[in-house]
Amino acid sequence: MRGHYFVGYERRRVRAALAGRRISRTLHDVILRHMVRGRRVYFSGVDHEQLVGVYRSDPLESFVHNGESFLPDGRRYLIPDELDRLRSNRFFRVDESSIVRIGPEKILGTVHYVAVHSVGENVRTVLENADRRLRRPSSPHRAVRTIVTLARDLLSIHPFIDGNGRTVRLLADHLLSCRGLPPCLYPNELDLLMTEDEAYHFTLRGMCAYVDEMEKAVTAGTTGTLGRTGSGGRGAAGRY
């Protein structure tokens, strides 16, 4: 469970269940211990259908980030490059008083996501700025860069309790499609640790990879309606 895509979400569900007195402190500790040790966890404290797409508004959802790497005792740590990149992201706040270097490449510390009360305001500002840029006549390159920046900003703000990454990436795919451009073939799991320029070039490679895969499928005759996507995508890829 430790490396599972939804481990953070499941951990918050367990903590919410404890806060709501639906489980005991003992059960809470046992479940979290199993997660840290990588064991399978069965927990049904909250109905997923009630949370998908729900705006982040619970004080329990004041997220913090402590790094992507783990110490033997289960604690997370940041590496120097990760911390530097999070510092450069305007939507994160590093708690400088929490920073403790425990090795050449290991730093204990806490990085805060956007505060709950300002999530809505930040999302509105980001969407309005992107909409204004996308309405102006521009090249495909500039449109892609604007969409990549929009997605990265929304992922940083993390407005949704569950399905945040999927929702934001679906929006980005839709905006690309509206402009006759292919989506990125694979999700960028390092969005928040990339510079805007790195994320932009990652997306371009993913868009070209999508076109390549569609053309292979069309040539092999393994797809029906995707033929139009493949043939239309060649022109889009050629502009890169």
PDB file of C-alpha atoms in Angstrom:
ATOM      1  CA  MET A   1       0.000   0.000   0.000  1.00  0.00           C
ATOM      2  CA  ARG A   2       2.908   2.346   0.695  1.00  0.00           C
ATOM      3  CA  GLY A   3       3.656   2.902  -2.972  1.00  0.00           C
ATOM      4  CA  HIS A   4       0.043   2.853  -4.150  1.00  0.00           C
ATOM      5  CA  TYR A   5      -1.212   5.815  -6.167  1.00  0.00           C
ATOM      6  CA  PHE A   6      -3.990   6.562  -3.651  1.00  0.00           C
ATOM      7  CA  VAL A   7      -2.053   5.999  -0.433  1.00  0.00           C
ATOM      8  CA  GLY A   8      -2.304   9.678   0.571  1.00  0.00           C
ATOM      9  CA  TYR A   9      -6.038   9.710  -0.007  1.00  0.00           C
ATOM     10  CA  GLU A  10      -6.571   6.478   1.923  1.00  0.00           C
ATOM     11  CA  ARG A  11      -4.478   7.788   4.803  1.00  0.00           C
ATOM     12  CA  ARG A  12      -6.663  10.896   5.024  1.00  0.00           C
ATOM     13  CA  ARG A  13      -9.805   8.745   4.962  1.00  0.00           C
ATOM     14  CA  VAL A  14      -8.521   6.814   7.963  1.00  0.00           C
ATOM     15  CA  ARG A  15      -7.662  10.012   9.831  1.00  0.00           C
ATOM     16  CA  ALA A  16     -11.090  11.433   8.996  1.00  0.00           C
ATOM     17  CA  ALA A  17     -12.713   8.275  10.360  1.00  0.00           C
ATOM     18  CA  LEU A  18     -10.792   8.710  13.623  1.00  0.00           C
ATOM     19  CA  ALA A  19     -11.743  12.389  13.844  1.00  0.00           C
ATOM     20  CA  GLY A  20     -15.384  11.433  13.281  1.00  0.00           C
ATOM     21  CA  ARG A  21     -15.122   8.704  15.939  1.00  0.00           C
ATOM     22  CA  ARG A  22     -16.026   5.981  13.456  1.00  0.00           C
ATOM     23  CA  ILE A  23     -12.922   3.968  14.359  1.00  0.00           C
ATOM     24  CA  SER A  24     -10.818   3.675  17.495  1.00  0.00           C
ATOM     25  CA  ARG A  25      -7.330   5.085  17.940  1.00  0.00           C
ATOM     26  CA  THR A  26      -6.008   1.518  18.098  1.00  0.00           C
ATOM     27  CA  LEU A  27      -7.540   0.554  14.746  1.00  0.00           C
ATOM     28  CA  HIS A  28      -6.358   3.860  13.252  1.00  0.00           C
ATOM     29  CA  ASP A  29      -2.765   3.125  14.325  1.00  0.00           C
ATOM     30  CA  VAL A  30      -2.894  -0.458  13.048  1.00  0.00           C
ATOM     31  CA  ILE A  31      -4.172   0.574   9.603  1.00  0.00           C
ATOM     32  CA  LEU A  32      -1.559   3.318   9.191  1.00  0.00           C
ATOM     33  CA  ARG A  33       1.185   0.944  10.340  1.00  0.00           C
ATOM     34  CA  HIS A  34       0.119  -1.570   7.688  1.00  0.00           C
ATOM     35  CA  MET A  35       0.256   1.176   5.047  1.00  0.00           C
ATOM     36  CA  VAL A  36       3.795   2.169   6.005  1.00  0.00           C
ATOM     37  CA  ARG A  37       4.909  -1.467   5.825  1.00  0.00           C
ATOM     38  CA  GLY A  38       3.404  -1.908   2.387  1.00  0.00           C
ATOM     39  CA  ARG A  39       0.677  -4.355   3.383  1.00  0.00           C
ATOM     40  CA  ARG A  40      -2.754  -4.561   1.767  1.00  0.00           C
ATOM     41  CA  VAL A  41      -5.327  -2.525   3.682  1.00  0.00           C
ATOM     42  CA  TYR A  42      -9.084  -3.018   3.692  1.00  0.00           C
ATOM     43  CA  PHE A  43     -10.986   0.016   4.900  1.00  0.00           C
ATOM     44  CA  SER A  44     -14.457   1.326   4.037  1.00  0.00           C
ATOM     45  CA  GLY A  45     -14.811   4.335   6.310  1.00  0.00           C
ATOM     46  CA  VAL A  46     -15.924   6.699   3.538  1.00  0.00           C
ATOM     47  CA  ASP A  47     -17.906   6.131   0.360  1.00  0.00           C
ATOM     48  CA  HIS A  48     -15.725   7.036  -2.633  1.00  0.00           C
ATOM     49  CA  GLU A  49     -18.776   8.168  -4.618  1.00  0.00           C
ATOM     50  CA  GLN A  50     -19.407  10.912  -2.076  1.00  0.00           C
ATOM     51  CA  LEU A  51     -15.920  12.364  -2.463  1.00  0.00           C
ATOM     52  CA  VAL A  52     -15.079  12.266  -6.175  1.00  0.00           C
ATOM     53  CA  GLY A  53     -14.897  15.832  -7.435  1.00  0.00           C
ATOM     54  CA  VAL A  54     -15.683  17.310  -4.012  1.00  0.00           C
ATOM     55  CA  TYR A  55     -13.945  20.624  -3.400  1.00  0.00           C
ATOM     56  CA  ARG A  56     -11.303  20.653  -0.705  1.00  0.00           C
ATOM     57  CA  SER A  57     -12.935  22.448   2.221  1.00  0.00           C
ATOM     58  CA  ASP A  58     -12.400  20.287   5.314  1.00  0.00           C
ATOM     59  CA  PRO A  59      -9.646  21.481   7.702  1.00  0.00           C
ATOM     60  CA  LEU A  60      -8.477  17.865   7.665  1.00  0.00           C
ATOM     61  CA  GLU A  61      -7.564  18.442   4.027  1.00  0.00           C
ATOM     62  CA  SER A  62      -4.899  21.040   4.787  1.00  0.00           C
ATOM     63  CA  PHE A  63      -2.264  19.008   2.981  1.00  0.00           C
ATOM     64  CA  VAL A  64       1.420  19.005   3.742  1.00  0.00           C
ATOM     65  CA  HIS A  65       4.213  17.422   1.731  1.00  0.00           C
ATOM     66  CA  ASN A  66       7.200  15.824   3.447  1.00  0.00           C
ATOM     67  CA  GLY A  67       8.965  14.297   0.470  1.00  0.00           C
ATOM     68  CA  GLU A  68       8.693  11.367  -1.914  1.00  0.00           C
ATOM     69  CA  SER A  69      11.381   9.212  -0.264  1.00  0.00           C
ATOM     70  CA  PHE A  70      11.205   7.073   2.874  1.00  0.00           C
ATOM     71  CA  LEU A  71      13.582   6.447   5.765  1.00  0.00           C
ATOM     72  CA  PRO A  72      13.779   2.905   7.225  1.00  0.00           C
ATOM     73  CA  ASP A  73      11.467   3.993  10.067  1.00  0.00           C
ATOM     74  CA  GLY A  74       8.768   5.043   7.589  1.00  0.00           C
ATOM     75  CA  ARG A  75       9.279   8.790   7.799  1.00  0.00           C
ATOM     76  CA  ARG A  76       9.401  10.745   4.555  1.00  0.00           C
ATOM     77  CA  TYR A  77      12.285  12.962   3.559  1.00  0.00           C
ATOM     78  CA  LEU A  78      13.026  15.514   0.862  1.00  0.00           C
ATOM     79  CA  ILE A  79      16.064  15.539  -1.381  1.00  0.00           C
ATOM     80  CA  PRO A  80      17.753  18.931  -1.984  1.00  0.00           C
ATOM     81  CA  ASP A  81      16.623  19.262  -5.611  1.00  0.00           C
ATOM     82  CA  GLU A  82      13.032  18.402  -4.660  1.00  0.00           C
ATOM     83  CA  LEU A  83      13.034  21.066  -1.937  1.00  0.00           C
ATOM     84  CA  ASP A  84      14.522  23.684  -4.278  1.00  0.00           C
ATOM     85  CA  ARG A  85      11.860  23.003  -6.893  1.00  0.00           C
ATOM     86  CA  LEU A  86       9.030  23.163  -4.366  1.00  0.00           C
ATOM     87  CA  ARG A  87      10.435  26.480  -3.126  1.00  0.00           C
ATOM     88  CA  SER A  88      10.227  27.827  -6.675  1.00  0.00           C
ATOM     89  CA  ASN A  89       6.539  26.862  -6.995  1.00  0.00           C
ATOM     90  CA  ARG A  90       4.481  29.907  -6.000  1.00  0.00           C
ATOM     91  CA  PHE A  91       1.651  27.780  -4.623  1.00  0.00           C
ATOM     92  CA  PHE A  92       3.738  25.988  -2.002  1.00  0.00           C
ATOM     93  CA  ARG A  93       5.001  27.351   1.302  1.00  0.00           C
ATOM     94  CA  VAL A  94       8.067  25.809   2.894  1.00  0.00           C
ATOM     95  CA  ASP A  95       8.059  25.806   6.689  1.00  0.00           C
ATOM     96  CA  GLU A  96      11.683  26.892   7.067  1.00  0.00           C
ATOM     97  CA  SER A  97      11.643  26.194  10.809  1.00  0.00           C
ATOM     98  CA  SER A  98      10.985  22.508  10.069  1.00  0.00           C
ATOM     99  CA  ILE A  99      13.988  22.025   7.761  1.00  0.00           C
ATOM    100  CA  VAL A 100      16.601  19.650   9.206  1.00  0.00           C
ATOM    101  CA  ARG A 101      19.388  18.207   7.068  1.00  0.00           C
ATOM    102  CA  ILE A 102      20.121  14.640   8.188  1.00  0.00           C
ATOM    103  CA  GLY A 103      22.450  13.692   5.353  1.00  0.00           C
ATOM    104  CA  PRO A 104      23.948  14.937   2.080  1.00  0.00           C
ATOM    105  CA  GLU A 105      20.771  14.032   0.161  1.00  0.00           C
ATOM    106  CA  LYS A 106      18.241  13.777   2.993  1.00  0.00           C
ATOM    107  CA  ILE A 107      16.243  16.631   4.470  1.00  0.00           C
ATOM    108  CA  LEU A 108      13.391  16.462   6.962  1.00  0.00           C
ATOM    109  CA  GLY A 109      10.875  19.227   6.499  1.00  0.00           C
ATOM    110  CA  THR A 110       7.305  20.273   5.813  1.00  0.00           C
ATOM    111  CA  VAL A 111       5.935  21.981   2.713  1.00  0.00           C
ATOM    112  CA  HIS A 112       2.369  23.305   2.819  1.00  0.00           C
ATOM    113  CA  TYR A 113      -0.142  23.247  -0.012  1.00  0.00           C
ATOM    114  CA  VAL A 114      -2.462  26.224  -0.562  1.00  0.00           C
ATOM    115  CA  ALA A 115      -4.549  26.860   2.563  1.00  0.00           C
ATOM    116  CA  VAL A 116      -8.067  25.472   2.405  1.00  0.00           C
ATOM    117  CA  HIS A 117      -9.801  28.842   2.678  1.00  0.00           C
ATOM    118  CA  SER A 118      -8.028  30.237  -0.407  1.00  0.00           C
ATOM    119  CA  VAL A 119      -8.413  27.227  -2.722  1.00  0.00           C
ATOM    120  CA  GLY A 120     -11.443  28.633  -4.555  1.00  0.00           C
ATOM    121  CA  GLU A 121      -9.923  32.075  -5.051  1.00  0.00           C
ATOM    122  CA  ASN A 122      -6.673  30.624  -6.410  1.00  0.00           C
ATOM    123  CA  VAL A 123      -8.491  28.293  -8.807  1.00  0.00           C
ATOM    124  CA  ARG A 124     -10.640  31.138 -10.128  1.00  0.00           C
ATOM    125  CA  THR A 125      -7.605  33.366 -10.738  1.00  0.00           C
ATOM    126  CA  VAL A 126      -5.675  30.618 -12.538  1.00  0.00           C
ATOM    127  CA  LEU A 127      -8.637  29.742 -14.775  1.00  0.00           C
ATOM    128  CA  GLU A 128      -9.362  33.376 -15.634  1.00  0.00           C
ATOM    129  CA  ASN A 129      -5.733  34.070 -16.557  1.00  0.00           C
ATOM    130  CA  ALA A 130      -5.529  30.951 -18.742  1.00  0.00           C
ATOM    131  CA  ASP A 131      -8.854  31.713 -20.426  1.00  0.00           C
ATOM    132  CA  ARG A 132      -7.690  35.235 -21.249  1.00  0.00           C
ATOM    133  CA  ARG A 133      -4.480  33.921 -22.846  1.00  0.00           C
ATOM    134  CA  LEU A 134      -6.236  31.164 -24.789  1.00  0.00           C
ATOM    135  CA  ARG A 135      -8.742  33.603 -26.285  1.00  0.00           C
ATOM    136  CA  ARG A 136      -5.955  35.597 -27.906  1.00  0.00           C
ATOM    137  CA  PRO A 137      -4.791  34.549 -31.390  1.00  0.00           C
ATOM    138  CA  SER A 138      -1.621  32.536 -30.881  1.00  0.00           C
ATOM    139  CA  SER A 139       0.499  29.712 -32.261  1.00  0.00           C
ATOM    140  CA  PRO A 140      -0.120  26.061 -31.272  1.00  0.00           C
ATOM    141  CA  HIS A 141       3.114  26.204 -29.266  1.00  0.00           C
ATOM    142  CA  ARG A 142       1.885  29.107 -27.169  1.00  0.00           C
ATOM    143  CA  ALA A 143      -1.504  27.451 -26.617  1.00  0.00           C
ATOM    144  CA  VAL A 144       0.152  24.220 -25.446  1.00  0.00           C
ATOM    145  CA  ARG A 145       2.428  26.143 -23.090  1.00  0.00           C
ATOM    146  CA  THR A 146      -0.563  27.992 -21.615  1.00  0.00           C
ATOM    147  CA  ILE A 147      -2.464  24.723 -21.088  1.00  0.00           C
ATOM    148  CA  VAL A 148       0.573  23.042 -19.503  1.00  0.00           C
ATOM    149  CA  THR A 149       1.014  25.984 -17.127  1.00  0.00           C
ATOM    150  CA  LEU A 150      -2.692  25.894 -16.265  1.00  0.00           C
ATOM    151  CA  ALA A 151      -2.556  22.174 -15.464  1.00  0.00           C
ATOM    152  CA  ARG A 152       0.594  22.549 -13.366  1.00  0.00           C
ATOM    153  CA  ASP A 153      -0.919  25.443 -11.392  1.00  0.00           C
ATOM    154  CA  LEU A 154      -4.155  23.537 -10.724  1.00  0.00           C
ATOM    155  CA  LEU A 155      -2.261  20.416  -9.674  1.00  0.00           C
ATOM    156  CA  SER A 156      -0.228  22.577  -7.288  1.00  0.00           C
ATOM    157  CA  ILE A 157      -3.339  24.111  -5.725  1.00  0.00           C
ATOM    158  CA  HIS A 158      -4.910  20.631  -5.429  1.00  0.00           C
ATOM    159  CA  PRO A 159      -8.558  21.763  -5.329  1.00  0.00           C
ATOM    160  CA  PHE A 160     -10.210  18.329  -5.180  1.00  0.00           C
ATOM    161  CA  ILE A 161     -10.226  15.788  -2.370  1.00  0.00           C
ATOM    162  CA  ASP A 162     -10.116  12.811  -4.724  1.00  0.00           C
ATOM    163  CA  GLY A 163      -9.398  12.511  -8.416  1.00  0.00           C
ATOM    164  CA  ASN A 164      -7.502  15.810  -8.492  1.00  0.00           C
ATOM    165  CA  GLY A 165      -4.842  14.705 -10.973  1.00  0.00           C
ATOM    166  CA  ARG A 166      -7.316  12.916 -13.231  1.00  0.00           C
ATOM    167  CA  THR A 167      -9.693  15.883 -13.268  1.00  0.00           C
ATOM    168  CA  VAL A 168      -6.970  18.409 -14.090  1.00  0.00           C
ATOM    169  CA  ARG A 169      -5.447  16.217 -16.814  1.00  0.00           C
ATOM    170  CA  LEU A 170      -8.888  15.632 -18.342  1.00  0.00           C
ATOM    171  CA  LEU A 171      -9.359  19.405 -18.523  1.00  0.00           C
ATOM    172  CA  ALA A 172      -5.960  19.785 -20.214  1.00  0.00           C
ATOM    173  CA  ASP A 173      -6.817  17.051 -22.738  1.00  0.00           C
ATOM    174  CA  HIS A 174     -10.138  18.754 -23.481  1.00  0.00           C
ATOM    175  CA  LEU A 175      -8.485  22.130 -24.073  1.00  0.00           C
ATOM    176  CA  LEU A 176      -5.935  20.544 -26.409  1.00  0.00           C
ATOM    177  CA  SER A 177      -8.677  18.670 -28.283  1.00  0.00           C
ATOM    178  CA  CYS A 178     -10.687  21.880 -28.772  1.00  0.00           C
ATOM    179  CA  ARG A 179      -7.690  23.240 -30.676  1.00  0.00           C
ATOM    180  CA  GLY A 180      -7.250  20.167 -32.868  1.00  0.00           C
ATOM    181  CA  LEU A 181      -4.259  18.968 -30.853  1.00  0.00           C
ATOM    182  CA  PRO A 182      -3.689  15.441 -29.481  1.00  0.00           C
ATOM    183  CA  PRO A 183      -3.521  14.729 -25.740  1.00  0.00           C
ATOM    184  CA  CYS A 184      -0.382  13.686 -23.911  1.00  0.00           C
ATOM    185  CA  LEU A 185      -0.078   9.883 -24.074  1.00  0.00           C
ATOM    186  CA  TYR A 186       1.122   9.408 -20.505  1.00  0.00           C
ATOM    187  CA  PRO A 187       0.434  11.326 -17.285  1.00  0.00           C
ATOM    188  CA  ASN A 188       3.233  13.409 -15.859  1.00  0.00           C
ATOM    189  CA  GLU A 189       3.720  12.152 -12.305  1.00  0.00           C
ATOM    190  CA  LEU A 190       6.465  14.714 -11.623  1.00  0.00           C
ATOM    191  CA  ASP A 191       4.514  17.836 -12.654  1.00  0.00           C
ATOM    192  CA  LEU A 192       5.143  19.648  -9.403  1.00  0.00           C
ATOM    193  CA  LEU A 193       8.893  19.026  -9.441  1.00  0.00           C
ATOM    194  CA  MET A 194       9.398  20.210 -13.013  1.00  0.00           C
ATOM    195  CA  THR A 195       9.985  23.725 -14.213  1.00  0.00           C
ATOM    196  CA  GLU A 196       7.317  25.057 -16.560  1.00  0.00           C
ATOM    197  CA  ASP A 197       9.714  24.600 -19.478  1.00  0.00           C
ATOM    198  CA  GLU A 198      10.430  20.965 -18.529  1.00  0.00           C
ATOM    199  CA  ALA A 199       6.704  20.226 -18.182  1.00  0.00           C
ATOM    200  CA  TYR A 200       6.056  21.844 -21.570  1.00  0.00           C
ATOM    201  CA  HIS A 201       8.624  19.698 -23.388  1.00  0.00           C
ATOM    202  CA  PHE A 202       7.446  16.559 -21.527  1.00  0.00           C
ATOM    203  CA  THR A 203       3.930  17.263 -22.808  1.00  0.00           C
ATOM    204  CA  LEU A 204       5.102  17.803 -26.389  1.00  0.00           C
ATOM    205  CA  ARG A 205       6.875  14.434 -26.339  1.00  0.00           C
ATOM    206  CA  GLY A 206       3.738  12.809 -24.932  1.00  0.00           C
ATOM    207  CA  MET A 207       1.550  14.379 -27.623  1.00  0.00           C
ATOM    208  CA  CYS A 208       3.843  13.111 -30.372  1.00  0.00           C
ATOM    209  CA  ALA A 209       3.886   9.663 -28.727  1.00  0.00           C
ATOM    210  CA  TYR A 210       0.072   9.668 -28.754  1.00  0.00           C
ATOM    211  CA  VAL A 211       0.021  10.398 -32.487  1.00  0.00           C
ATOM    212  CA  ASP A 212       2.593   7.642 -33.121  1.00  0.00           C
ATOM    213  CA  GLU A 213       0.514   5.084 -31.192  1.00  0.00           C
ATOM    214  CA  MET A 214      -2.687   6.046 -32.996  1.00  0.00           C
ATOM    215  CA  GLU A 215      -0.999   5.766 -36.389  1.00  0.00           C
ATOM    216  CA  LYS A 216       0.332   2.313 -35.465  1.00  0.00           C
ATOM    217  CA  ALA A 217      -3.168   1.245 -34.427  1.00  0.00           C
ATOM    218  CA  VAL A 218      -4.702   2.569 -37.644  1.00  0.00           C
ATOM    219  CA  THR A 219      -2.037   0.860 -39.776  1.00  0.00           C
ATOM    220  CA  ALA A 220      -2.582  -2.410 -37.929  1.00  0.00           C
ATOM    221  CA  GLY A 221      -6.348  -2.093 -38.317  1.00  0.00           C
ATOM    222  CA  THR A 222      -6.901  -2.468 -34.582  1.00  0.00           C
ATOM    223  CA  THR A 223      -8.979   0.657 -34.199  1.00  0.00           C
ATOM    224  CA  GLY A 224     -12.142   1.955 -35.797  1.00  0.00           C
ATOM    225  CA  THR A 225     -12.896   5.579 -35.022  1.00  0.00           C
ATOM    226  CA  LEU A 226      -9.317   6.406 -34.058  1.00  0.00           C
ATOM    227  CA  GLY A 227      -8.286   6.710 -37.698  1.00  0.00           C
ATOM    228  CA  ARG A 228      -9.398  10.315 -37.817  1.00  0.00           C
ATOM    229  CA  THR A 229      -7.392  11.103 -34.700  1.00  0.00           C
ATOM    230  CA  GLY A 230      -4.259   9.568 -36.171  1.00  0.00           C
ATOM    231  CA  SER A 231      -4.496  11.311 -39.528  1.00  0.00           C
ATOM    232  CA  GLY A 232      -5.372  14.641 -37.970  1.00  0.00           C
ATOM    233  CA  GLY A 233      -2.617  14.278 -35.403  1.00  0.00           C
ATOM    234  CA  ARG A 234       0.156  14.067 -37.981  1.00  0.00           C
ATOM    235  CA  GLY A 235      -0.324  17.717 -38.859  1.00  0.00           C
ATOM    236  CA  ALA A 236      -0.358  18.698 -35.201  1.00  0.00           C
ATOM    237  CA  ALA A 237       2.809  16.751 -34.470  1.00  0.00           C
ATOM    238  CA  GLY A 238       4.472  18.267 -37.508  1.00  0.00           C
ATOM    239  CA  ARG A 239       4.078  21.726 -35.999  1.00  0.00           C
ATOM    240  CA  TYR A 240       6.321  20.754 -33.086  1.00  0.00           C
TER     241      TYR A 240
END
